Coordinates of C-alpha atoms in Angstrom, one line a residue:
M1 CA 72.9 119.4 107.9
Q2 CA 72.1 115.9 106.8
N3 CA 68.6 117.3 105.2
I4 CA 70.5 120.6 104.2
G5 CA 72.6 118.1 101.8
V6 CA 69.5 116.5 100.6
Q7 CA 68.1 119.7 99.3
I8 CA 70.8 121.4 97.7
A9 CA 71.4 118.1 96.2
K10 CA 68.2 117.9 94.8
I11 CA 68.5 121.5 93.5
E12 CA 71.9 120.6 92.1
R13 CA 70.5 117.3 90.4
N14 CA 67.6 119.9 88.3
L15 CA 70.2 122.6 87.5
Q16 CA 72.7 120.3 85.8
Q17 CA 70.0 118.4 84.2
L18 CA 68.0 121.8 83.0
S19 CA 71.8 122.8 81.7
R20 CA 72.2 120.2 79.4
S21 CA 69.1 120.7 78.2
I22 CA 70.0 124.0 78.0
S23 CA 73.3 123.8 76.1
K24 CA 71.1 121.8 73.2
E25 CA 68.9 124.7 72.7
V26 CA 70.7 127.7 72.9
P27 CA 74.2 128.3 71.2
D28 CA 77.1 129.9 73.2
Y29 CA 76.1 128.6 76.8
I30 CA 78.6 128.0 79.0
A31 CA 77.0 127.2 82.2
A32 CA 74.1 128.5 85.2
A33 CA 74.6 129.1 88.8
L34 CA 72.1 130.1 91.4
Y35 CA 73.3 133.0 94.5
L36 CA 71.5 133.0 97.6
G37 CA 72.3 136.6 99.6
S38 CA 74.1 136.1 102.5
S39 CA 72.6 136.3 106.1
D40 CA 75.9 138.0 107.7
Q41 CA 77.3 140.4 104.8
K42 CA 74.4 142.9 103.3
D43 CA 74.3 142.7 99.1
N44 CA 76.8 140.1 99.2
V45 CA 75.9 136.6 97.4
F46 CA 77.5 133.3 97.7
A47 CA 76.8 130.2 95.1
L48 CA 74.4 127.6 96.5
V49 CA 74.9 125.2 92.9
H50 CA 76.5 125.2 90.1
A51 CA 76.3 123.4 87.0
G52 CA 77.6 122.9 83.1
G53 CA 81.0 123.9 81.7
D54 CA 84.1 121.9 80.8
D55 CA 86.6 120.6 83.3
A56 CA 88.7 124.7 83.1
H57 CA 85.7 126.5 83.9
Q58 CA 84.2 124.1 86.6
A59 CA 87.6 124.3 88.3
R60 CA 87.5 127.9 88.2
A61 CA 84.1 128.2 89.5
D62 CA 85.2 125.7 92.1
K63 CA 88.0 127.9 93.3
R64 CA 86.5 131.3 93.0
I65 CA 83.2 131.0 92.9
W66 CA 81.9 127.9 95.2
R67 CA 80.4 129.4 98.8
R68 CA 82.7 132.2 98.7
L69 CA 81.3 135.7 100.0
L70 CA 80.6 138.0 96.5
S71 CA 80.2 141.7 96.5
P72 CA 78.6 143.8 94.2
N73 CA 81.9 145.2 93.0
M74 CA 83.4 141.8 92.2
S75 CA 80.5 139.8 90.9
A76 CA 77.8 140.6 88.1
A77 CA 75.5 138.6 89.9
A78 CA 75.4 140.5 93.5
E79 CA 75.2 143.3 90.8
S80 CA 71.7 142.1 90.1
F81 CA 71.2 140.9 93.4
T82 CA 71.6 144.4 95.2
A83 CA 69.4 146.2 92.7
Q84 CA 67.0 143.4 92.4
K85 CA 66.4 144.0 89.0
P86 CA 67.0 141.3 85.9
T87 CA 70.4 142.4 84.1
I88 CA 72.3 140.9 81.0
T89 CA 75.8 142.1 81.3
K90 CA 79.5 140.7 80.6
S91 CA 81.1 138.9 84.0
L92 CA 82.8 141.5 86.6
M93 CA 85.6 138.5 86.9
F94 CA 85.8 137.3 83.5
P95 CA 84.7 140.1 80.9
D96 CA 86.9 138.9 77.9
E97 CA 84.8 134.8 78.0
H98 CA 81.7 135.9 79.7
L99 CA 77.6 137.2 78.9
C100 CA 76.0 136.3 82.2
S101 CA 72.1 137.0 82.4
H102 CA 70.8 137.4 85.8
T103 CA 67.1 136.8 87.4
P104 CA 66.6 137.8 90.6
F105 CA 63.9 135.8 92.9
Q106 CA 62.5 135.7 96.6
G107 CA 62.8 132.7 98.7
A108 CA 61.2 131.2 101.9
N109 CA 61.5 133.1 105.1
G110 CA 62.4 136.3 103.1
T111 CA 65.4 135.3 101.8
S112 CA 66.6 136.4 98.2
G113 CA 69.2 135.1 95.7
V114 CA 69.9 135.6 91.6
L115 CA 69.9 132.9 89.3
Q116 CA 72.6 133.2 86.7
T117 CA 72.9 131.6 83.1
I118 CA 76.3 132.3 81.8
F119 CA 77.0 132.0 77.5
H120 CA 79.9 133.2 75.4
T121 CA 80.8 136.7 75.1
R122 CA 79.4 136.2 71.4
A123 CA 76.0 135.3 72.1
H124 CA 73.5 137.3 71.2
L125 CA 71.1 138.2 74.2
D126 CA 68.4 140.6 75.0
R127 CA 66.3 140.8 78.1
S128 CA 62.7 140.0 75.8
S129 CA 64.4 136.7 74.3
E130 CA 61.7 134.6 74.6
A131 CA 64.1 131.8 74.8
L132 CA 66.1 132.7 77.5
N133 CA 62.9 134.1 79.6
R134 CA 61.9 130.1 78.9
I135 CA 65.2 129.1 80.5
N136 CA 65.3 131.6 83.5
G137 CA 61.6 130.5 84.5
A138 CA 62.0 126.6 83.9
A139 CA 65.0 126.9 86.1
L140 CA 63.6 129.0 89.1
K141 CA 60.3 126.3 89.2
R142 CA 62.3 123.6 89.2
V143 CA 64.6 124.5 92.0
S144 CA 61.8 126.3 93.9
A145 CA 60.3 123.4 96.0
S146 CA 63.5 122.0 96.9
L147 CA 65.1 125.6 98.0
N148 CA 62.0 126.9 99.8
S149 CA 62.2 123.3 101.5
L150 CA 66.5 124.3 101.7
L151 CA 65.6 127.4 103.2
S152 CA 63.1 126.4 105.8
M153 CA 65.7 124.5 107.5
S154 CA 68.8 127.0 108.4
S155 CA 68.7 130.7 109.7
D156 CA 71.9 131.2 109.2
L157 CA 73.1 129.2 105.9
D158 CA 76.7 131.0 106.2
R159 CA 77.6 129.6 108.8
D160 CA 76.2 125.8 108.0
L161 CA 77.4 126.1 104.4
N162 CA 80.9 127.0 105.7
V163 CA 80.7 129.9 103.3
R164 CA 83.9 131.5 102.9
A165 CA 85.9 135.2 102.2
P166 CA 86.6 136.0 98.8
Y167 CA 89.4 134.0 96.8
A168 CA 92.3 135.8 98.3
P169 CA 95.2 133.6 97.5
D170 CA 98.4 134.5 100.3
A171 CA 101.3 132.6 99.1
V172 CA 103.4 130.2 96.5
V173 CA 103.2 126.6 97.3
M174 CA 105.8 124.3 96.1
F175 CA 107.0 120.7 96.6
C176 CA 110.2 119.6 95.5
D177 CA 110.3 115.5 95.7
I178 CA 113.2 112.6 94.8
S179 CA 112.6 110.7 91.5
G180 CA 113.9 107.4 91.7
F181 CA 114.2 107.4 95.5
S182 CA 112.0 104.4 96.3
H183 CA 114.0 102.2 93.6
A184 CA 117.7 103.9 94.9
G185 CA 116.9 102.3 98.5
A186 CA 114.8 99.3 97.9
N187 CA 117.3 97.4 100.0
A188 CA 118.5 99.9 102.1
H189 CA 115.9 101.7 103.9
Y190 CA 117.8 103.4 107.2
R191 CA 120.5 104.6 104.3
A192 CA 117.6 106.1 102.5
Q193 CA 115.8 107.8 105.3
D194 CA 119.1 109.6 106.3
F195 CA 119.3 110.6 103.0
A196 CA 115.9 111.7 103.0
D197 CA 116.8 113.8 106.1
K198 CA 120.0 115.5 105.0
F199 CA 118.2 116.7 101.5
C200 CA 115.7 118.4 103.6
K201 CA 117.5 119.5 106.5
D202 CA 121.3 120.0 104.0
F203 CA 119.8 121.0 100.8
I204 CA 116.6 122.4 100.9
L205 CA 116.3 124.2 104.4
E206 CA 119.9 125.6 104.0
S207 CA 118.9 127.1 100.3
A208 CA 115.3 128.6 101.5
P209 CA 116.6 131.5 103.7
R210 CA 118.0 133.4 100.6
F211 CA 114.5 132.9 98.5
K212 CA 112.5 134.0 101.7
A213 CA 110.8 130.3 101.8
E214 CA 109.5 128.6 104.4
L215 CA 109.1 125.1 105.4
L216 CA 105.5 123.5 105.6
R217 CA 106.3 119.9 106.3
M218 CA 108.5 117.0 105.2
E219 CA 106.8 114.4 103.6
G220 CA 108.9 111.5 103.0
D221 CA 111.1 111.9 100.6
G222 CA 109.5 115.4 99.4
V223 CA 109.4 118.8 101.1
W224 CA 106.6 121.4 100.9
L225 CA 107.4 124.9 101.4
S226 CA 105.6 128.3 101.0
F227 CA 106.8 131.7 99.7
P228 CA 104.3 134.3 101.8
F229 CA 103.1 137.5 100.2
D230 CA 100.1 139.8 101.2
P231 CA 97.3 139.3 98.9
T232 CA 96.4 142.7 98.7
N233 CA 100.2 143.8 97.1
A234 CA 100.8 142.8 93.7
L235 CA 104.8 143.5 93.7
D236 CA 104.8 141.3 96.7
K237 CA 103.0 138.6 94.7
K238 CA 105.8 139.1 91.8
N239 CA 108.7 138.8 94.3
A240 CA 107.2 135.9 95.4
A241 CA 106.7 134.1 92.5
R242 CA 110.2 135.5 91.1
N243 CA 111.5 133.6 94.4
A244 CA 109.9 130.7 94.0
A245 CA 111.4 130.2 90.4
D246 CA 114.8 131.4 91.5
M247 CA 114.5 128.9 94.1
A248 CA 113.3 126.0 92.1
H249 CA 116.4 126.6 89.5
Y250 CA 118.7 126.3 91.9
V251 CA 117.8 123.2 93.6
T252 CA 117.6 121.3 90.1
N253 CA 120.7 122.8 89.4
N254 CA 122.9 121.9 92.5
Y255 CA 120.8 118.7 93.3
G256 CA 123.7 116.6 91.4
Q257 CA 126.0 117.7 93.2
F258 CA 123.8 117.5 96.2
T259 CA 123.8 113.8 96.3
K260 CA 127.5 112.8 94.7
A261 CA 128.8 114.6 98.2
T262 CA 126.1 113.6 100.4
D263 CA 125.7 109.7 99.2
Q264 CA 126.5 108.2 95.9
K265 CA 124.1 105.3 96.1
F266 CA 121.4 108.4 95.2
Q267 CA 123.3 109.6 92.3
G268 CA 120.7 108.0 89.4
T269 CA 117.7 110.0 91.5
H270 CA 116.6 113.2 90.1
I271 CA 114.2 115.8 91.9
K272 CA 111.2 117.0 90.4
V273 CA 110.1 120.6 92.0
I274 CA 106.5 121.7 91.3
A275 CA 105.1 124.9 92.7
E276 CA 101.7 126.8 92.2
I277 CA 100.1 129.7 93.5
G278 CA 97.1 129.5 96.3
E279 CA 95.2 130.3 99.6
L280 CA 96.9 128.6 103.1
R281 CA 94.3 127.9 105.3
K282 CA 96.0 127.4 109.2
I283 CA 93.8 123.9 110.6
S284 CA 92.9 125.0 113.7
W285 CA 93.2 121.2 115.2
A286 CA 96.9 120.7 114.2
A287 CA 99.7 122.4 113.4
D288 CA 99.8 122.5 109.8
C289 CA 98.2 124.0 106.7
S290 CA 95.9 122.6 104.5
G291 CA 94.3 124.5 100.8
P292 CA 93.2 123.1 97.5
V293 CA 96.7 124.0 96.1
F294 CA 98.3 121.1 97.9
I295 CA 95.3 118.9 96.1
Q296 CA 96.3 120.6 92.9
I297 CA 100.1 120.3 93.1
T298 CA 99.5 116.5 94.1
K299 CA 97.1 115.6 91.3
N300 CA 99.6 117.0 88.6
L301 CA 102.7 115.3 90.1
P302 CA 102.9 112.7 88.0
H303 CA 103.1 114.4 84.9
A304 CA 106.5 115.3 85.9
E305 CA 109.4 114.4 84.0
R306 CA 111.2 111.1 85.8
H307 CA 114.4 110.5 84.3
K308 CA 115.4 114.3 84.7
N309 CA 115.4 116.8 87.1
S310 CA 112.2 119.6 86.2
I311 CA 110.2 122.0 87.3
M312 CA 107.1 122.0 86.9
I313 CA 104.5 125.2 87.7
G314 CA 100.4 126.3 87.6
P315 CA 98.5 128.5 85.6
E316 CA 98.2 131.0 88.1
L317 CA 102.2 131.2 89.0
S318 CA 102.7 131.2 85.1
Q319 CA 101.0 135.3 85.0
E320 CA 103.6 135.6 87.2
M321 CA 106.6 134.7 86.2
P322 CA 109.8 137.0 84.9
E323 CA 110.4 137.2 81.6
T324 CA 113.7 135.4 82.0
Y325 CA 111.9 132.5 82.3
M326 CA 110.1 129.9 79.9
I327 CA 107.4 128.1 80.0
A328 CA 106.1 125.2 78.0
K329 CA 102.8 124.1 78.1
N330 CA 102.9 120.6 77.8
M331 CA 103.3 119.0 80.9
G332 CA 99.6 117.8 81.7
P333 CA 96.3 119.1 81.9
E334 CA 97.6 122.1 83.7
F335 CA 100.7 122.7 84.3
A336 CA 104.1 123.6 82.4
R337 CA 107.7 123.3 82.3
L338 CA 109.6 126.1 83.7
T339 CA 112.9 126.6 81.9
L340 CA 115.5 129.6 82.6

């Protein structure tokens, strides 16, 4: 696997270098990706490497494209791969944003794939474009040696590269954190722990059943919760989003009363609630869950307001919010403030 990683790094560097040169030469260029055919799922592809695009584009590609199995009804790259024909077409995932060029290729050991170059929908492209053909040809030429070396090293890249199923969010994940807790309990660690325990058990978990929330874990003075939903049921997803918003509103409205009744030493603290939709991955070697949504929430937590109770929600959860809630997009690069 170490040698596989070396070859992939070479391919990625080449595609990144080419991507930078394309952006200077071709108007409306965004990014490029190299897809390989799945060894396990006929007509499916997965992105081996991706290069280019701004931070938001890269984050979305990481979530929905990177080593994900994509079928022809989900991906224009998979359509081109199945037909084994070059195409220029709107993206199936983001048709209002992307126009994609696809060039199928044959690699070592009978493996085939597709080079995808991505442009804004306003771009004027056609298959006879000299610039586009030159770009695609140069890209495949630059990666061919490393790609063929990679393909000769593995008989099952799906397994060796941990290729996963299509992105399918199945829960709203929420983190409830006490702001100012360390300062308030600076000289009273055992008292602070008692307060944190009561916060989790007597406040958060007492409230959770009415909002159909489930405890994931307690983390110091914070609590992780999930609001599971069926990924195939849009209404179930909407209901989970509403329950999460309602619980966030409830705990921020009632936290002051809880501190007053529990331990007035902590009355100067506040509660931060931050939530987003994502995938929960069961960890086989531990009684716990993981997933990038936890990283996303933790990364955005410093943008929460520190001197009053606040609610922050991520971009996916924002799209599912009931009209009764107002969203103000001024809480860091990704998350927004939620108010009733």
